XYZ file of C-alpha atoms in Angstrom:
267
model
C 163.524 136.569 132.463
C 163.335 133.682 129.964
C 163.311 130.080 131.134
C 166.537 128.124 130.682
C 166.398 125.353 128.093
C 169.275 123.225 129.377
C 171.591 122.906 132.348
C 175.025 121.345 132.210
C 178.678 122.282 132.045
C 181.293 123.451 129.568
C 184.476 121.390 129.753
C 187.485 123.679 129.223
C 190.444 121.309 129.600
C 190.445 120.337 133.276
C 188.266 123.349 134.101
C 184.499 122.818 134.358
C 182.059 125.712 133.927
C 178.492 125.014 135.172
C 176.095 126.845 132.859
C 172.459 127.386 131.918
C 171.410 127.726 128.296
C 168.882 130.278 126.992
C 167.599 130.859 123.474
C 169.190 134.027 122.068
C 166.447 134.662 119.521
C 162.661 134.792 119.230
C 160.704 134.846 116.005
C 158.242 137.704 115.627
C 155.699 137.210 112.902
C 152.021 137.684 112.187
C 150.399 134.390 113.159
C 147.300 132.984 111.518
C 144.620 130.485 112.544
C 143.014 128.041 110.165
C 139.320 128.979 110.267
C 135.993 128.318 108.588
C 135.419 131.507 106.521
C 131.616 131.261 106.914
C 131.628 131.796 110.687
C 135.280 132.307 111.758
C 135.333 129.075 113.737
C 138.774 127.555 114.283
C 139.577 124.294 112.497
C 140.564 121.446 114.837
C 142.337 118.223 113.978
C 141.939 114.829 115.591
C 144.915 112.556 116.185
C 143.675 109.155 115.103
C 145.570 105.848 115.209
C 145.679 104.312 111.727
C 145.538 100.772 113.179
C 142.621 100.846 115.641
C 140.943 104.081 114.519
C 140.827 105.497 118.071
C 141.519 109.154 118.838
C 144.754 109.437 120.849
C 145.299 112.295 123.361
C 148.502 114.259 122.763
C 149.797 113.234 126.210
C 149.683 109.567 125.189
C 151.515 109.924 121.870
C 154.926 108.239 121.871
C 157.931 108.558 119.566
C 158.370 105.714 117.115
C 161.380 104.885 114.935
C 160.583 102.961 111.767
C 163.361 100.727 110.445
C 164.118 100.239 106.765
C 162.250 96.900 106.780
C 159.113 98.476 108.274
C 159.462 97.477 111.928
C 158.460 100.115 114.505
C 160.472 100.704 117.675
C 158.662 102.621 120.463
C 160.964 104.921 122.448
C 160.154 106.075 125.978
C 161.255 109.346 127.605
C 163.740 107.371 129.711
C 165.405 106.075 126.534
C 166.393 109.637 125.630
C 167.396 110.565 129.186
C 169.642 107.506 129.583
C 171.471 107.782 126.252
C 175.130 106.705 126.603
C 176.172 110.135 125.339
C 178.800 112.212 127.182
C 177.517 115.433 125.587
C 174.029 115.014 127.109
C 174.948 117.176 130.104
C 178.379 118.446 129.165
C 179.543 120.714 126.351
C 182.813 119.231 125.147
C 185.302 121.649 123.564
C 187.019 119.658 120.809
C 189.146 122.372 119.171
C 189.581 126.112 118.541
C 189.421 127.820 115.142
C 189.792 131.313 113.734
C 186.673 133.433 114.098
C 185.017 133.498 110.684
C 186.575 130.241 109.474
C 183.243 128.368 109.587
C 180.972 128.831 106.539
C 177.946 130.907 107.694
C 175.689 128.519 105.738
C 176.281 125.964 108.508
C 175.096 128.300 111.294
C 171.818 127.218 112.883
C 170.541 128.599 116.237
C 172.091 130.875 118.854
C 171.986 130.520 122.643
C 173.200 132.563 125.617
C 175.353 130.768 128.181
C 174.914 131.875 131.796
C 177.400 130.861 134.482
C 175.939 129.028 137.462
C 177.315 129.373 140.993
C 181.081 128.836 141.055
C 181.178 128.898 137.257
C 181.433 132.715 137.045
C 185.248 132.923 137.321
C 186.089 130.201 134.756
C 183.318 131.644 132.513
C 185.105 135.018 132.494
C 188.440 133.249 131.961
C 187.194 131.420 128.841
C 185.470 134.564 127.528
C 188.591 136.725 127.847
C 190.905 134.010 126.471
C 188.733 133.577 123.375
C 188.570 137.329 122.853
C 192.329 137.809 123.195
C 193.148 134.838 120.946
C 190.476 135.922 118.398
C 189.307 132.325 118.301
C 186.019 130.461 118.715
C 185.608 127.074 120.390
C 184.204 124.145 118.411
C 182.098 122.002 120.749
C 179.759 119.018 120.725
C 176.479 119.228 122.640
C 173.236 117.229 122.834
C 170.131 119.438 122.626
C 166.502 118.622 121.831
C 167.065 114.885 121.327
C 170.016 115.276 118.959
C 173.737 115.923 119.121
C 175.091 118.975 117.351
C 178.354 120.635 116.555
C 178.411 124.213 117.849
C 180.616 127.259 118.284
C 181.195 129.183 121.500
C 182.322 132.772 120.977
C 182.858 135.810 123.181
C 180.255 138.494 122.449
C 180.347 141.611 124.643
C 180.144 140.283 128.234
C 178.656 136.947 127.203
C 179.610 133.566 125.890
C 177.248 132.736 123.032
C 176.818 129.225 121.660
C 175.750 128.805 118.041
C 174.766 125.338 116.853
C 175.928 124.165 113.447
C 174.379 121.931 110.831
C 176.242 118.691 110.144
C 178.124 118.567 106.796
C 175.626 116.070 105.339
C 172.793 118.537 106.114
C 174.281 121.157 103.770
C 173.179 120.922 100.164
C 175.544 121.259 97.218
C 174.644 124.585 95.609
C 176.876 124.261 92.545
C 173.793 123.714 90.358
C 172.797 127.365 90.931
C 176.095 128.866 89.727
C 176.084 130.701 86.339
C 177.952 129.224 83.389
C 181.714 129.556 83.967
C 182.110 131.196 80.529
C 180.106 134.236 81.617
C 182.557 136.947 82.704
C 182.256 140.478 84.085
C 184.551 143.114 82.607
C 186.915 145.210 84.738
C 184.806 148.322 84.079
C 181.641 146.577 85.222
C 183.314 145.272 88.377
C 184.816 148.694 89.172
C 181.419 150.379 88.745
C 179.734 147.724 90.887
C 182.383 148.332 93.573
C 181.601 152.056 93.470
C 177.949 151.234 94.142
C 178.982 148.988 97.048
C 181.160 151.789 98.448
C 178.225 154.233 98.288
C 176.035 151.901 100.393
C 178.770 150.841 102.823
C 178.091 151.941 106.407
C 178.319 150.546 109.941
C 175.646 147.900 110.517
C 172.868 149.254 112.749
C 170.171 146.554 113.041
C 167.706 148.953 114.708
C 167.581 150.920 111.451
C 165.735 148.046 109.750
C 162.132 146.944 110.280
C 159.981 144.060 109.071
C 157.927 145.869 106.406
C 155.937 142.745 105.542
C 154.758 142.272 109.138
C 153.913 145.983 109.445
C 151.878 145.863 106.207
C 149.940 142.792 107.370
C 149.181 144.463 110.712
C 147.815 147.487 108.799
C 145.545 145.213 106.748
C 144.280 143.474 109.921
C 143.649 146.828 111.634
C 141.702 148.043 108.578
C 139.511 144.913 108.559
C 138.766 145.483 112.264
C 137.785 149.070 111.503
C 140.586 150.460 113.654
C 142.430 152.143 110.765
C 141.850 153.170 107.151
C 142.691 150.647 104.446
C 146.355 150.978 103.416
C 147.163 152.009 99.873
C 148.762 149.330 97.728
C 152.432 150.009 97.076
C 153.549 150.223 93.477
C 156.049 147.537 92.584
C 159.374 148.794 91.268
C 160.407 147.249 87.972
C 163.777 147.078 86.344
C 162.446 148.168 82.983
C 163.176 144.918 81.164
C 166.498 143.336 80.278
C 169.606 145.337 81.167
C 171.868 145.583 78.130
C 174.427 148.146 79.293
C 175.458 147.060 82.799
C 177.915 149.933 83.247
C 175.245 152.532 82.437
C 172.772 150.861 84.809
C 175.356 150.700 87.604
C 176.366 154.318 87.026
C 172.726 155.356 87.428
C 172.544 153.215 90.579
C 175.614 154.971 92.028
C 174.088 158.396 91.351
C 170.794 157.336 92.954
C 172.664 155.995 95.997
C 174.553 159.296 96.329
C 171.288 161.247 96.290
C 169.712 158.956 98.912
C 172.736 159.334 101.173
C 172.748 163.139 100.793
C 169.024 163.288 101.518
C 169.407 161.053 104.553
C 172.200 163.291 105.861
C 169.997 166.370 105.542
C 166.999 164.809 107.289
C 169.153 163.070 109.913
């Protein structure tokens, strides 16, 4: 069982729900070490003070906040623990919104909420009320030395909290939009929709795998002598600039139909 990251309470009006917080995700990737290629030795770094030149153990490193005029303020662990912040140990529900109303770009990290002790009954109450109302709760919570906005939603038998980025942390992406004078014709849109329809199916996450990680693991196994060297995959090219979008989309629809028919036969 994973270790809880935070203990506190969710404030639901006058109802308090004691909870523990657990990370809902874990990153799985091929990890690398920085090494000396001549002998495989790992590269180590020293933490050296720029003022006195002494090496500083990690356990003695403090957090410093540098002001605009260059002054440095040293913060102790107690400074963070004693912050005059009501959300430090309590998740404050500030409003409810329609599920899906929040721009997914703002979504950050997900956490499981587990009821503690007498919190089980009000936990179930909030979960079922959110599900029936088809709403999510907007909350404020302090995690990892910062306060965040977050959403609490009912997912299966759980309440899941998803932290949000603050509005000033979201970049303006208008620079990436194509020129407004570029238009798609009705025929092109209709053909593109046909292609979308051909590839529309219920989302089954287990049907997808991390091909990049699998390929790297094959390369590592080959270098260890545990497997033959993998063959390099041929990159698919689009054949240059597409002039006739409708013709290209029509060919894409036909290819999608064939893939679906083949998958049905083998499945």
